[in-house]
PDB file of C-alpha atoms in Angstrom:
ATOM      1  CA  MET N   1     105.989 101.499 128.580  1.00 37.00           C
ATOM      2  CA  PRO N   2     103.892 104.157 128.831  1.00 41.00           C
ATOM      3  CA  PHE N   3     100.412 104.681 128.780  1.00 39.00           C
ATOM      4  CA  PRO N   4      98.545 105.308 124.759  1.00 39.00           C
ATOM      5  CA  ARG N   5      98.632 108.875 123.874  1.00 42.00           C
ATOM      6  CA  SER N   6      96.675 108.351 120.633  1.00 41.00           C
ATOM      7  CA  ASN N   7      94.197 105.530 118.411  1.00 40.00           C
ATOM      8  CA  THR N   8      97.263 104.946 116.377  1.00 41.00           C
ATOM      9  CA  ASP N   9      99.091 103.995 120.079  1.00 39.00           C
ATOM     10  CA  ILE N  10      96.072 100.512 120.697  1.00 39.00           C
ATOM     11  CA  ASP N  11      97.974  96.693 119.859  1.00 40.00           C
ATOM     12  CA  ASP N  12      97.491  94.835 122.829  1.00 40.00           C
ATOM     13  CA  GLN N  13     100.413  97.136 124.923  1.00 39.00           C
ATOM     14  CA  PRO N  14     100.186  96.861 127.906  1.00 38.00           C
ATOM     15  CA  LEU N  15      98.764  99.633 130.207  1.00 37.00           C
ATOM     16  CA  ALA N  16     101.785 101.196 133.167  1.00 40.00           C
ATOM     17  CA  ASP N  17     101.040 102.376 136.784  1.00 38.00           C
ATOM     18  CA  ALA N  18      97.970 101.220 138.472  1.00 40.00           C
ATOM     19  CA  HIS N  19      97.278  98.603 135.360  1.00 42.00           C
ATOM     20  CA  ALA N  20     100.852  96.757 134.988  1.00 44.00           C
ATOM     21  CA  GLY N  21     100.499  93.538 133.990  1.00 45.00           C
ATOM     22  CA  VAL N  22      97.009  94.025 132.017  1.00 44.00           C
ATOM     23  CA  ALA N  23      96.680  94.454 128.371  1.00 45.00           C
ATOM     24  CA  LEU N  24      94.756  97.519 126.548  1.00 42.00           C
ATOM     25  CA  THR N  25      91.966  94.816 125.248  1.00 43.00           C
ATOM     26  CA  ASP N  26      92.109  94.593 128.527  1.00 45.00           C
ATOM     27  CA  VAL N  27      91.573  97.222 129.936  1.00 42.00           C
ATOM     28  CA  ILE N  28      88.574  98.555 126.682  1.00 41.00           C
ATOM     29  CA  LEU N  29      87.048  95.005 127.285  1.00 42.00           C
ATOM     30  CA  ALA N  30      86.196  96.669 131.412  1.00 44.00           C
ATOM     31  CA  GLU N  31      85.485  99.271 129.998  1.00 44.00           C
ATOM     32  CA  ILE N  32      82.479  98.184 128.166  1.00 43.00           C
ATOM     33  CA  SER N  33      81.460  95.414 130.371  1.00 44.00           C
ATOM     34  CA  PRO N  34      83.540  94.942 134.066  1.00 46.00           C
ATOM     35  CA  GLY N  35      83.922  92.402 134.296  1.00 47.00           C
ATOM     36  CA  THR N  36      84.076  90.040 131.865  1.00 44.00           C
ATOM     37  CA  SER N  37      88.547  89.960 131.725  1.00 44.00           C
ATOM     38  CA  PRO N  38      89.961  87.752 133.845  1.00 43.00           C
ATOM     39  CA  ASN N  39      91.840  91.296 133.663  1.00 44.00           C
ATOM     40  CA  ALA N  40      89.147  93.025 134.309  1.00 41.00           C
ATOM     41  CA  ARG N  41      89.472  93.060 138.256  1.00 42.00           C
ATOM     42  CA  SER N  42      92.327  94.766 138.912  1.00 42.00           C
ATOM     43  CA  LEU N  43      91.297  97.548 136.795  1.00 41.00           C
ATOM     44  CA  GLU N  44      87.913  97.432 139.111  1.00 43.00           C
ATOM     45  CA  ARG N  45      90.149  97.818 142.072  1.00 44.00           C
ATOM     46  CA  SER N  46      92.063 101.264 140.887  1.00 44.00           C
ATOM     47  CA  SER N  47      90.279 104.608 141.409  1.00 46.00           C
ATOM     48  CA  ASP N  48      88.649 105.967 138.041  1.00 51.00           C
ATOM     49  CA  THR N  49      90.328 109.217 139.016  1.00 49.00           C
ATOM     50  CA  ARG N  50      93.830 107.385 137.965  1.00 53.00           C
ATOM     51  CA  ARG N  51      92.676 105.595 135.053  1.00 55.00           C
ATOM     52  CA  TYR N  52      91.393 109.051 133.480  1.00 51.00           C
ATOM     53  CA  THR N  53      94.384 110.778 134.404  1.00 54.00           C
ATOM     54  CA  GLY N  54      96.847 108.078 132.808  1.00 58.00           C
ATOM     55  CA  CYS N  55      94.749 109.378 129.429  1.00 66.00           C
ATOM     56  CA  MET N  56      95.160 112.695 130.153  1.00 75.00           C
ATOM     57  CA  THR N  57      96.114 115.278 127.403  1.00 82.00           C
ATOM     58  CA  THR N  58      97.727 118.380 128.019  1.00 88.00           C
ATOM     59  CA  GLN N  59      96.173 122.180 128.639  1.00 89.00           C
ATOM     60  CA  ILE N  60      97.923 125.208 126.938  1.00 90.00           C
ATOM     61  CA  ALA N  61      97.114 128.658 126.858  1.00 92.00           C
ATOM     62  CA  VAL N  62      96.545 130.353 123.758  1.00 92.00           C
ATOM     63  CA  LYS N  63      95.707 134.120 123.086  1.00 95.00           C
ATOM     64  CA  LEU N  64      93.556 134.445 119.717  1.00 95.00           C
ATOM     65  CA  PRO N  65      92.566 138.323 118.338  1.00 96.00           C
ATOM     66  CA  ASP N  66      88.910 138.600 118.954  1.00 97.00           C
ATOM     67  CA  ALA N  67      88.000 138.537 115.362  1.00 96.00           C
ATOM     68  CA  VAL N  68      89.386 134.611 115.161  1.00 96.00           C
ATOM     69  CA  VAL N  69      87.438 133.967 118.075  1.00 96.00           C
ATOM     70  CA  ALA N  70      84.695 135.564 117.053  1.00 97.00           C
ATOM     71  CA  THR N  71      85.031 133.423 113.593  1.00 97.00           C
ATOM     72  CA  ILE N  72      85.449 130.097 115.993  1.00 96.00           C
ATOM     73  CA  ASP N  73      82.329 130.530 118.506  1.00 97.00           C
ATOM     74  CA  ASP N  74      80.418 131.159 114.094  1.00 97.00           C
ATOM     75  CA  LEU N  75      82.208 127.744 112.967  1.00 96.00           C
ATOM     76  CA  VAL N  76      81.050 126.054 116.763  1.00 97.00           C
ATOM     77  CA  ALA N  77      77.044 127.666 116.515  1.00 97.00           C
ATOM     78  CA  GLN N  78      76.576 126.557 112.277  1.00 97.00           C
ATOM     79  CA  GLY N  79      78.040 123.135 114.064  1.00 96.00           C
ATOM     80  CA  ARG N  80      80.939 122.634 112.244  1.00 96.00           C
ATOM     81  CA  PHE N  81      83.041 121.988 115.801  1.00 95.00           C
ATOM     82  CA  ASP N  82      81.823 121.047 118.466  1.00 95.00           C
ATOM     83  CA  SER N  83      83.145 123.240 120.679  1.00 95.00           C
ATOM     84  CA  ARG N  84      85.863 126.223 120.845  1.00 95.00           C
ATOM     85  CA  SER N  85      88.548 123.576 122.293  1.00 94.00           C
ATOM     86  CA  ALA N  86      88.060 120.750 119.236  1.00 94.00           C
ATOM     87  CA  ALA N  87      87.973 124.154 116.502  1.00 96.00           C
ATOM     88  CA  VAL N  88      91.959 124.844 117.688  1.00 95.00           C
ATOM     89  CA  ARG N  89      92.604 121.131 118.036  1.00 93.00           C
ATOM     90  CA  ALA N  90      91.933 120.451 114.329  1.00 95.00           C
ATOM     91  CA  GLY N  91      93.909 124.041 113.037  1.00 95.00           C
ATOM     92  CA  LEU N  92      96.686 122.514 114.924  1.00 95.00           C
ATOM     93  CA  ASP N  93      96.925 119.625 113.556  1.00 95.00           C
ATOM     94  CA  MET N  94      96.109 120.462 109.831  1.00 96.00           C
ATOM     95  CA  VAL N  95      99.781 122.115 111.290  1.00 96.00           C
ATOM     96  CA  THR N  96     100.929 119.623 112.615  1.00 96.00           C
ATOM     97  CA  ARG N  97      99.795 117.154 109.635  1.00 96.00           C
ATOM     98  CA  HIS N  98     101.337 119.684 107.292  1.00 97.00           C
ATOM     99  CA  ALA N  99     104.933 119.725 108.975  1.00 96.00           C
ATOM    100  CA  ARG N 100     105.299 116.160 108.997  1.00 96.00           C
ATOM    101  CA  ASP N 101     104.026 115.802 105.137  1.00 96.00           C
ATOM    102  CA  ASP N 102     107.017 118.734 104.521  1.00 95.00           C
ATOM    103  CA  ALA N 103     109.541 116.473 106.453  1.00 95.00           C
ATOM    104  CA  ILE N 104     108.863 112.871 104.457  1.00 96.00           C
ATOM    105  CA  ASP N 105     108.659 115.034 101.079  1.00 96.00           C
ATOM    106  CA  ARG N 106     112.005 116.527 102.296  1.00 95.00           C
ATOM    107  CA  ALA N 107     113.552 113.733 103.156  1.00 96.00           C
ATOM    108  CA  VAL N 108     112.118 111.373  99.776  1.00 94.00           C
ATOM    109  CA  THR N 109     113.505 114.547  97.762  1.00 95.00           C
ATOM    110  CA  ASP N 110     117.375 114.085  99.667  1.00 95.00           C
ATOM    111  CA  GLY N 111     116.813 110.443  98.824  1.00 94.00           C
ATOM    112  CA  PHE N 112     116.455 110.530  95.456  1.00 91.00           C
ATOM    113  CA  ARG N 113     119.100 113.827  94.785  1.00 95.00           C
ATOM    114  CA  ARG N 114     122.023 111.298  96.841  1.00 95.00           C
ATOM    115  CA  PHE N 115     120.333 107.948  94.967  1.00 94.00           C
ATOM    116  CA  PRO N 116     119.216 109.394  91.022  1.00 93.00           C
ATOM    117  CA  GLU N 117     117.906 107.280  89.197  1.00 93.00           C
ATOM    118  CA  SER N 118     120.257 105.338  86.394  1.00 95.00           C
ATOM    119  CA  PRO N 119     119.088 106.449  83.461  1.00 95.00           C
ATOM    120  CA  GLN N 120     117.998 102.973  82.425  1.00 97.00           C
ATOM    121  CA  GLU N 121     116.152 102.675  85.292  1.00 96.00           C
ATOM    122  CA  LEU N 122     114.087 106.763  83.505  1.00 96.00           C
ATOM    123  CA  ARG N 123     114.087 104.773  80.061  1.00 97.00           C
ATOM    124  CA  ASP N 124     112.047 101.980  81.574  1.00 97.00           C
ATOM    125  CA  ALA N 125     109.642 103.971  83.912  1.00 97.00           C
ATOM    126  CA  HIS N 126     108.795 105.976  80.747  1.00 97.00           C
ATOM    127  CA  ARG N 127     108.094 102.635  78.906  1.00 97.00           C
ATOM    128  CA  LEU N 128     106.058 101.082  81.602  1.00 97.00           C
ATOM    129  CA  ALA N 129     103.986 104.344  81.843  1.00 96.00           C
ATOM    130  CA  ILE N 130     103.478 104.848  77.811  1.00 95.00           C
ATOM    131  CA  ASP N 131     102.534 100.448  77.967  1.00 95.00           C
ATOM    132  CA  ALA N 132     100.023 101.126  80.639  1.00 94.00           C
ATOM    133  CA  ILE N 133      98.072 103.494  79.210  1.00 92.00           C
ATOM    134  CA  GLU N 134      98.044 101.244  75.707  1.00 91.00           C
ATOM    135  CA  GLU N 135      96.550  98.735  77.925  1.00 90.00           C
ATOM    136  CA  GLU N 136      93.507 100.619  79.545  1.00 89.00           C
ATOM    137  CA  PRO N 137      90.330 100.404  77.990  1.00 86.00           C
ATOM    138  CA  TRP N 138      89.457 104.143  77.419  1.00 81.00           C
ATOM    139  CA  GLU N 139      86.036 104.717  76.620  1.00 82.00           C
ATOM    140  CA  PRO N 140      84.866 108.529  75.685  1.00 76.00           C
ATOM    141  CA  TRP N 141      84.824 110.405  77.699  1.00 76.00           C
ATOM    142  CA  TRP N 142      82.257 113.034  75.543  1.00 71.00           C
TER     143      TRP N 142
END
């Protein structure tokens, strides 16, 4: 099993390579206070380099127009981001999240096209929506 690559991968999964058989929670405990876990001793024997390289990310080179870099530098100077890298990562996170959301939207739409609601389901949905609105304790908003 590969090393966890993100927060969503942290579920007591065993680590690979130098940490085979050591649960991720043991790694976290060892980082907080070495020796608190029976498996922490195996971590102490492994090199710091191995622990670090197991969680590394991939570095890529990107050429950006000077105006974009100047804008990123302004955002960093304003404290909106810790660094240029953090700003670029935030932008890429938005792009990838948008692409993932679009894929989900297309899948849902495709599902409704393949299996549309029946006329009875539409009538039931309409009735339930009206019932929910009527049950709401409306207060004047004006």
